[in-house]
Short mmCIF file of C-alpha atoms in Angstrom, two decimals:
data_model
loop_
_atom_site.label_atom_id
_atom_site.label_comp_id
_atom_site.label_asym_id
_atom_site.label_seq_id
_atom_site.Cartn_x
_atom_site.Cartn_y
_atom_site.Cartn_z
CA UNK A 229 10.05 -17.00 18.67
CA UNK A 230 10.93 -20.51 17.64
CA UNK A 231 13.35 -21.06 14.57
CA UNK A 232 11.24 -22.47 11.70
CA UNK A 233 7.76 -21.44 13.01
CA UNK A 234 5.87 -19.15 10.94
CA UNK A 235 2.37 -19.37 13.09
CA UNK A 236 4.41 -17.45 16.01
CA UNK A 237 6.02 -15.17 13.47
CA UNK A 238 4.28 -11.54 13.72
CA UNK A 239 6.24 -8.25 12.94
CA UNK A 240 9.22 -6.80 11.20
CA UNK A 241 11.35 -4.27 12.14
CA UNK A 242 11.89 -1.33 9.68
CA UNK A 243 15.17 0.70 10.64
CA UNK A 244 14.26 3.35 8.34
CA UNK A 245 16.81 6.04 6.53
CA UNK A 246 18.98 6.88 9.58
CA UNK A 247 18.90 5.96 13.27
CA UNK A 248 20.00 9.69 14.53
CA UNK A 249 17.05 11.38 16.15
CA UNK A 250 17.69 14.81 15.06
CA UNK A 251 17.54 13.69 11.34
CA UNK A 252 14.58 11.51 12.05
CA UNK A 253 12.44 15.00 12.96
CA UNK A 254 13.80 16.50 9.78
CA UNK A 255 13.04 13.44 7.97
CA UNK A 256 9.42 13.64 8.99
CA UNK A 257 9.14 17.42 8.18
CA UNK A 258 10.54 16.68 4.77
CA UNK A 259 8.74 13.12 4.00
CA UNK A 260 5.00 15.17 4.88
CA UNK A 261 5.80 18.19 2.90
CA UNK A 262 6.72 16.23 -0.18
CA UNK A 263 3.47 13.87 0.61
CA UNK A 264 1.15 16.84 1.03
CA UNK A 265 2.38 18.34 -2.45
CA UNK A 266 2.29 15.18 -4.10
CA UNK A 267 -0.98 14.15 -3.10
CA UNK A 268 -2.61 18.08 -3.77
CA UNK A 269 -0.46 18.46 -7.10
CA UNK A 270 -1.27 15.13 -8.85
CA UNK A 271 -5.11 15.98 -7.32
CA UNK A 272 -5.28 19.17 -9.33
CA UNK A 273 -3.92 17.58 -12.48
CA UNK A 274 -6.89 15.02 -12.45
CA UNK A 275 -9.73 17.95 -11.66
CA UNK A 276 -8.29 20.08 -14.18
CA UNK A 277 -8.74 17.17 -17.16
CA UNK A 278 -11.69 15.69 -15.46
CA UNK A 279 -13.33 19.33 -15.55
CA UNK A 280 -11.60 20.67 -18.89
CA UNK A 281 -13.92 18.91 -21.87
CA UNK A 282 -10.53 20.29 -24.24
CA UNK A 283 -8.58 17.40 -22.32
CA UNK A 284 -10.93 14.45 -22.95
CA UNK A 285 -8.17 12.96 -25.17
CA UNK A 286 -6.18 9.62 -25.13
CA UNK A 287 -3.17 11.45 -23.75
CA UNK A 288 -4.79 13.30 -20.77
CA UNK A 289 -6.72 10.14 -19.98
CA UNK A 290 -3.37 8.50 -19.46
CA UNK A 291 -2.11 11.38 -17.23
CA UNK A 292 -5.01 11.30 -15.04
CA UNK A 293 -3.93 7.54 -14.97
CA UNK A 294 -0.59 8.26 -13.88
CA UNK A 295 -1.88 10.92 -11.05
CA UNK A 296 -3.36 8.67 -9.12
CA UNK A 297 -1.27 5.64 -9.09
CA UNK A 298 1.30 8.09 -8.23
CA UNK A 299 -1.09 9.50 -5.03
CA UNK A 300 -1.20 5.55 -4.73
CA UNK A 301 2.43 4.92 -5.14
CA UNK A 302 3.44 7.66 -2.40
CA UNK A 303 0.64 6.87 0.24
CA UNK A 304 1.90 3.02 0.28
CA UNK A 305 4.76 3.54 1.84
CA UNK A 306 5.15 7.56 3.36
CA UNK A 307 2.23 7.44 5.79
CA UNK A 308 3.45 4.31 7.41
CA UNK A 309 6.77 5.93 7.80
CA UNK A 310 5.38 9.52 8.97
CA UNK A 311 3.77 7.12 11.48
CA UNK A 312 7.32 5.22 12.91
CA UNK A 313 8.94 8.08 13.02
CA UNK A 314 6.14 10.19 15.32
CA UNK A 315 5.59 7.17 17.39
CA UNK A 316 9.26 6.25 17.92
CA UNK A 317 8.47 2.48 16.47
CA UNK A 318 10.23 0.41 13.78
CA UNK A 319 7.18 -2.39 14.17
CA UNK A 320 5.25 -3.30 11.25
CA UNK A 321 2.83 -6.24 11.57
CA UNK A 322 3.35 -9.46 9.36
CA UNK A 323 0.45 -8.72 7.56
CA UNK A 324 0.60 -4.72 7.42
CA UNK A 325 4.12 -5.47 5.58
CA UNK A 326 2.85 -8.26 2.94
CA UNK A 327 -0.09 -5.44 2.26
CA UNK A 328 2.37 -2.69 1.70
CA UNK A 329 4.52 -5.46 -0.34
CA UNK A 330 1.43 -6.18 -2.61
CA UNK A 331 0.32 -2.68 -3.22
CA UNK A 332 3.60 -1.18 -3.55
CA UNK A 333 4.03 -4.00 -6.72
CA UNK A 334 0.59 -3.11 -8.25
CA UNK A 335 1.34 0.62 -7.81
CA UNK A 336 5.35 0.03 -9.48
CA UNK A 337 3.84 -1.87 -11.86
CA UNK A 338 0.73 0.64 -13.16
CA UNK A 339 3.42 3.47 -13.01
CA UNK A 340 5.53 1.18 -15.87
CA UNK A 341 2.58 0.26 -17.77
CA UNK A 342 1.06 3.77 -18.19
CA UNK A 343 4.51 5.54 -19.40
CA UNK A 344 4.48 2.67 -22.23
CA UNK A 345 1.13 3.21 -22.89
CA UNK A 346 2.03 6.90 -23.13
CA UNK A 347 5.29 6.53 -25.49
CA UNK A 348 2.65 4.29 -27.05
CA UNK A 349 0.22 7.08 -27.53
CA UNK A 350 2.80 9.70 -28.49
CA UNK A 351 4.51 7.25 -31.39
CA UNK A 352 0.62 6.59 -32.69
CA UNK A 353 0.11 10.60 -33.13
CA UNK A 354 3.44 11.76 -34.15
CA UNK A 355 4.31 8.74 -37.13
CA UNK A 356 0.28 7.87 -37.77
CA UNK A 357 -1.53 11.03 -36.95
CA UNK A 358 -4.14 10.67 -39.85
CA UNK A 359 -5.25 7.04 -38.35
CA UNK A 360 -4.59 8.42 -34.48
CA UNK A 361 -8.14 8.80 -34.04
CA UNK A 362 -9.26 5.58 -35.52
CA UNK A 363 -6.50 3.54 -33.38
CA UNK A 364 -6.54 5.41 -29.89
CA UNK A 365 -9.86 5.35 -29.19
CA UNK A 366 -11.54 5.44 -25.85
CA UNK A 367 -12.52 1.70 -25.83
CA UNK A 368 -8.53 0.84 -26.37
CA UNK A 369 -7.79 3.11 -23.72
CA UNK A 370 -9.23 1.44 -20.60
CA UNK A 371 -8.89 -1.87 -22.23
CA UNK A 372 -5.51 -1.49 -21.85
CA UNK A 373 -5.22 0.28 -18.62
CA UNK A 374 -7.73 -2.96 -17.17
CA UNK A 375 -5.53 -5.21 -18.89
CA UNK A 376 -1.94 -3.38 -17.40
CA UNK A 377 -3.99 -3.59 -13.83
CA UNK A 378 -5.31 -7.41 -13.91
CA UNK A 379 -1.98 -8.50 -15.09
CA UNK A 380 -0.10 -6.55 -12.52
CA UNK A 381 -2.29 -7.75 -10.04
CA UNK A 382 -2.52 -11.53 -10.45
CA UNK A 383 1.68 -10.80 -10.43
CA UNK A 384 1.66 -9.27 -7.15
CA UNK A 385 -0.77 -11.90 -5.71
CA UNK A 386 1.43 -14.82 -6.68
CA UNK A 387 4.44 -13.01 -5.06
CA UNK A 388 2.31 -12.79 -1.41
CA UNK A 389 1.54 -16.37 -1.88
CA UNK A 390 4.85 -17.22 -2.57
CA UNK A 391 6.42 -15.51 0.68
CA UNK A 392 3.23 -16.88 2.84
CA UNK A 393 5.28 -20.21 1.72
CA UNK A 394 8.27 -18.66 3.55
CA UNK A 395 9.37 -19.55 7.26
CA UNK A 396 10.88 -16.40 9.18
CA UNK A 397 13.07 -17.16 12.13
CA UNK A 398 15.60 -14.24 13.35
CA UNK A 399 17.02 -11.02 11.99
CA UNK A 400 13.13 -9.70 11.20
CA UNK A 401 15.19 -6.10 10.48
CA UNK A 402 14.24 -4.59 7.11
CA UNK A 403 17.36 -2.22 5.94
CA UNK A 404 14.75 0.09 4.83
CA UNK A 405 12.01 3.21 5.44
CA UNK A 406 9.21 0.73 3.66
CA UNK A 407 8.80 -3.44 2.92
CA UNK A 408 10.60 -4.10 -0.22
CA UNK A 409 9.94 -7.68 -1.32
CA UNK A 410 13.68 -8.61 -2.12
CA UNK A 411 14.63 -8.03 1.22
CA UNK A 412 11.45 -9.39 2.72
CA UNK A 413 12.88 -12.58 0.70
CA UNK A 414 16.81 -12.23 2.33
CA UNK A 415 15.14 -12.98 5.63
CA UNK A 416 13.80 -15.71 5.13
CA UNK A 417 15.26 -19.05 6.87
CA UNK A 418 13.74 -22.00 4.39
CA UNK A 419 14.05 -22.27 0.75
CA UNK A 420 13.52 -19.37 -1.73
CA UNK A 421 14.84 -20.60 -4.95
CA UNK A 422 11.09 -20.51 -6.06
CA UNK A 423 10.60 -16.53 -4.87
CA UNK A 424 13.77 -15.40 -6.28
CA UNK A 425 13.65 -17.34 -10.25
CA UNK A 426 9.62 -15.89 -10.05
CA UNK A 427 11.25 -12.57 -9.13
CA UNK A 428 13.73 -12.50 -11.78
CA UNK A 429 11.41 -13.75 -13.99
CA UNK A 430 8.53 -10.90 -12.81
CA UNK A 431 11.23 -8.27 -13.51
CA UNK A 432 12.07 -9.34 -16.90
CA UNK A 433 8.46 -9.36 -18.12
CA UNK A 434 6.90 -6.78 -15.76
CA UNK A 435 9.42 -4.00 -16.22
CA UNK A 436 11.78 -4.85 -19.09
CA UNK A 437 9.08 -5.54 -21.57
CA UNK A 438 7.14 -1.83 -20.74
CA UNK A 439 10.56 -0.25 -21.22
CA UNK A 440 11.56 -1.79 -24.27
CA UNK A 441 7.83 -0.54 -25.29
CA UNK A 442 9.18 3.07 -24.84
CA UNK A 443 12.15 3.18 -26.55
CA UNK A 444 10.87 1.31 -29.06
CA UNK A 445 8.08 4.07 -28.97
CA UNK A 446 10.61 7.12 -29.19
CA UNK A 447 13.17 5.48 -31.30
CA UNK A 448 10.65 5.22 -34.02
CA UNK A 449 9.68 8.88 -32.84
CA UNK A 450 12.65 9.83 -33.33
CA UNK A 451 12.99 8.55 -37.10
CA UNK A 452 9.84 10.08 -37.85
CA UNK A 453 11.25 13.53 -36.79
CA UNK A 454 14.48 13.07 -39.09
CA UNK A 455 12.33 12.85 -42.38
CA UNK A 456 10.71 16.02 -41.37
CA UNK A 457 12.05 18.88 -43.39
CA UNK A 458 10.73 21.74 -41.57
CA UNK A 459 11.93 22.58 -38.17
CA UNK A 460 8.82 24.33 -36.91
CA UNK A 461 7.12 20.81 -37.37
CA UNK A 462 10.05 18.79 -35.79
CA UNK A 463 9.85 21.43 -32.44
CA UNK A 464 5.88 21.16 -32.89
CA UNK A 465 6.04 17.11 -33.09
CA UNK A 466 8.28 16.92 -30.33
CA UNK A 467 7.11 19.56 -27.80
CA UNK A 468 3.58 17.36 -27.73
CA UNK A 469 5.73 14.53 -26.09
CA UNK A 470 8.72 16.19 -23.89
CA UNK A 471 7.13 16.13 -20.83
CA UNK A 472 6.63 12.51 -21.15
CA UNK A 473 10.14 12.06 -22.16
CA UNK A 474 10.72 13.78 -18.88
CA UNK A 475 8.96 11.92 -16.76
CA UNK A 476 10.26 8.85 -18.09
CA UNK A 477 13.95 9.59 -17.80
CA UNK A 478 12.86 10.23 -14.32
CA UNK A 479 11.61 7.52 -13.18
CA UNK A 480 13.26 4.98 -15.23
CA UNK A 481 16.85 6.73 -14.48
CA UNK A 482 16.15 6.82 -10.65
CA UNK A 483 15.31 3.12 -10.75
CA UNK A 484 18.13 2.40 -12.58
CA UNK A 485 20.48 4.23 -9.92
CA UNK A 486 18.49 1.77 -7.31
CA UNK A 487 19.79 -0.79 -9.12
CA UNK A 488 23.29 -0.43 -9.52
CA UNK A 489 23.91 1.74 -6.52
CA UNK A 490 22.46 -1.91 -4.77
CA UNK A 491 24.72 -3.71 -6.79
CA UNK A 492 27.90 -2.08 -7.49
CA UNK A 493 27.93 -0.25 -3.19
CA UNK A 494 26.31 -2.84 -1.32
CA UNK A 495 24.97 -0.86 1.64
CA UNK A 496 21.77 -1.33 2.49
CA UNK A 497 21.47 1.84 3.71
CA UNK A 498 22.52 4.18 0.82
CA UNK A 499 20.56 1.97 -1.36
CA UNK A 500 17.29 3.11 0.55
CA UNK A 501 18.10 6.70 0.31
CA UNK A 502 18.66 5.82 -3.37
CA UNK A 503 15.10 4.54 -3.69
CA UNK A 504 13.59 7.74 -2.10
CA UNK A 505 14.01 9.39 -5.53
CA UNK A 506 11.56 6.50 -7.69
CA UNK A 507 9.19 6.43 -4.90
CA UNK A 508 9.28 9.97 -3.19
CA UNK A 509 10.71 12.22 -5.64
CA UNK A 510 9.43 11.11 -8.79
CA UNK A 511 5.90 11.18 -8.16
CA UNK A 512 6.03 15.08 -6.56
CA UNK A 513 7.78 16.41 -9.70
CA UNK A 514 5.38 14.64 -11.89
CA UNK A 515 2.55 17.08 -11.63
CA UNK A 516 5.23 20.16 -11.86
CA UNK A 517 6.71 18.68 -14.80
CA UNK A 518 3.48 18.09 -16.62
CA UNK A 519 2.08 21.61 -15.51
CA UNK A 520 5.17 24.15 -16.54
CA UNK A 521 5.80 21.82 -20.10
CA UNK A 522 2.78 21.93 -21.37
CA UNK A 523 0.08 25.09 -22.22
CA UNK A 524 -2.93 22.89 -21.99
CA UNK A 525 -2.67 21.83 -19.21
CA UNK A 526 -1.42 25.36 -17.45
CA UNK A 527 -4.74 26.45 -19.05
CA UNK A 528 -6.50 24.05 -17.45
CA UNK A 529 -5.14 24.53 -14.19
CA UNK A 530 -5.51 28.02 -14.58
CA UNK A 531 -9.67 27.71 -15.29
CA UNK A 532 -9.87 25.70 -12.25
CA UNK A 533 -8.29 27.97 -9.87
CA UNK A 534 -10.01 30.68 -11.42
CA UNK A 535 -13.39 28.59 -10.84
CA UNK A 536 -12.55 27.58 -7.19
CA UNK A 537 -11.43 31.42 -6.51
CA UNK A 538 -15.21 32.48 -7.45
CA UNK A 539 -16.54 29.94 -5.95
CA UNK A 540 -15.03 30.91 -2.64
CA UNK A 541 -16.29 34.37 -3.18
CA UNK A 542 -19.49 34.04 -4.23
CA UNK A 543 -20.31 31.40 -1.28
CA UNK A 544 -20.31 34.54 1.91
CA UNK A 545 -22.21 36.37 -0.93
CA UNK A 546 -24.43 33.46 -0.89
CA UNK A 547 -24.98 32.60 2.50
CA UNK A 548 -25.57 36.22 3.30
CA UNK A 549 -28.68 36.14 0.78
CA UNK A 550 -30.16 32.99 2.17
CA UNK A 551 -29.64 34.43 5.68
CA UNK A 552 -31.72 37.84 4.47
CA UNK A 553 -34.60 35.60 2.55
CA UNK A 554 -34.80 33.30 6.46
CA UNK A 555 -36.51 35.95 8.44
CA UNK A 556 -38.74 37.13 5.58
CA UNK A 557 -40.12 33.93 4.25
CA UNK A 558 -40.89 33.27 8.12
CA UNK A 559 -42.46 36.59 8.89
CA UNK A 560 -44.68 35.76 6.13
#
């Protein structure tokens, strides 16, 4: 591969979480457990409020939202690794990374977005909850979960068009399971004063101004609670917004640990590990947390397990029947 030339450039190496074999086969155990009970727990969340007319509301809409960016989120990145570490390989194509790189950032993103626009939603009903109905509305609701998605997207694009900019000579090893754009950026041999200020400047905008929308969101929340006088009504406000507050200290706290532990430890390494919890871990307890919090949505579930059950034993009832009326309707 010749120093400077992209056209010849082709693959990058990811070394993963650990380079001992016997932890790579637990890895893989562990990394398609947690993907199978992400993908079937954030699944059930969206058939339960897609089937459950009680949860055609502002809030659920956002949940079902946030359950599949986070199926999204995980199958960016988990599959591909699931797929090194059965295979033996560290290879990912030049353009299989950028893809992962782009999607990953839309995913990230949407994930941001929708908690504000939940703390949003939450603030609205708690402090304004005789306009709620009149300012969440269902027209406001995908308006702003297009407008989150175009915006996050154009984002994303200029960052691939920016590193398609980039020449890549040696040292093609990612120090991760998965391509994260700031290290896609380290190994880069020309210029990339341009990547890094739209970068900083992404980050700022993109993720600071969604989290200063939350606690914005629950500090006024929280005022509204501490003119309450009763304390059935403050544990009533409240309870209708703790399993958001959950989720958000979550995923905002494991992000945060990415960041300093990246900082303040400088090892590559433990700094992956680190991210497992924002991209892995955060999006499996999401359903659980949402589920065991809150009643309606343990109803929900409930109905549709109850429904599937019957279903599954009325269908050998079923096919029996049909089998019986065959023969007749032919003999006559």
């Amino acid at each position: 591969m010749e120093a400077g030339n992209q056209t010849k450039f082709s693959e990058f190496f990811l070394l993963g979480l650990s380079e001992d074999s016997e932890l790579q086969c637990l890895f893989f155990g562990l990394f398609l457990s947690t993907y199978l009970v992400t993908v079937l727990g954030n699944l059930l969340i969206i058939l339960a409020i897609s089937s459950d007319s009680h949860l055609h509301t502002p809030m659920y809409f956002f949940l079902s939202n946030l359950s599949f960016v986070d199926i999204c989120f995980i199958t960016t990145t988990v599959p591909k690794m699931l797929v090194n570490i059965q295979t033996q390989s560290k290879v990912i194509s030049y353009i299989g990374c950028l893809t992962q790189v782009f999607f990953f950032m839309i995913f990230a993103g949407m994930e941001n977005f929708i908690l504000s626009l939940m703390a949003y939603d939450r603030f609205v009903a708690i402090c304004h909850p005789l306009h709620y109905t009149v300012i969440i509305n269902a027209r406001l609701c995908v308006l702003l979960v297009l407008i989150s998605g175009v915006i996050i997207f154009w984002a994303s694009l200029l960052h691939i068009l920016l590193i398609t900019g980039l020449n890549f000579c040696t040292g093609t090893e990612i120090p991760h399971f998965f391509c994260e754009l700031a290290q896609i950026i380290k190994l880069a041999c020309s210029d990339t004063l341009l990547n890094n200020i739209f970068l900083y400047m992404a980050t700022v905008l993109l993720a600071m101004f969604p989290l200063s929308g939350v606690l914005v969101s629950y500090s006024q929340i929280v005022s509204s609670l501490m003119k309450m006088a009763s304390a059935g009504a403050k544990y009533k406000a409240f309870s209708t917004c703790g399993s958001h507050l959950s989720v958000v200290s979550l995923f905002y706290g494991t992000a945060l640990g990415v960041c300093l532990s990246s900082t303040v430890i400088h090892a590559s390494q433990r700094s992956s590990i680190a991210s497992v919890m924002y991209t892995v871990v955060t999006p499996m307890l999401n359903p659980f947390i949402y589920s065991l919090r809150n009643k309606d949505m343990k109803g929900a579930l409930r109905r549709l397990i109850c429904r599937a059950a019957s279903c599954a034993l009325l269908w050998p009832l079923v096919s029996g029947l049909n089998a019986l009326h065959g023969p007749q309707s032919q003999m006559s």
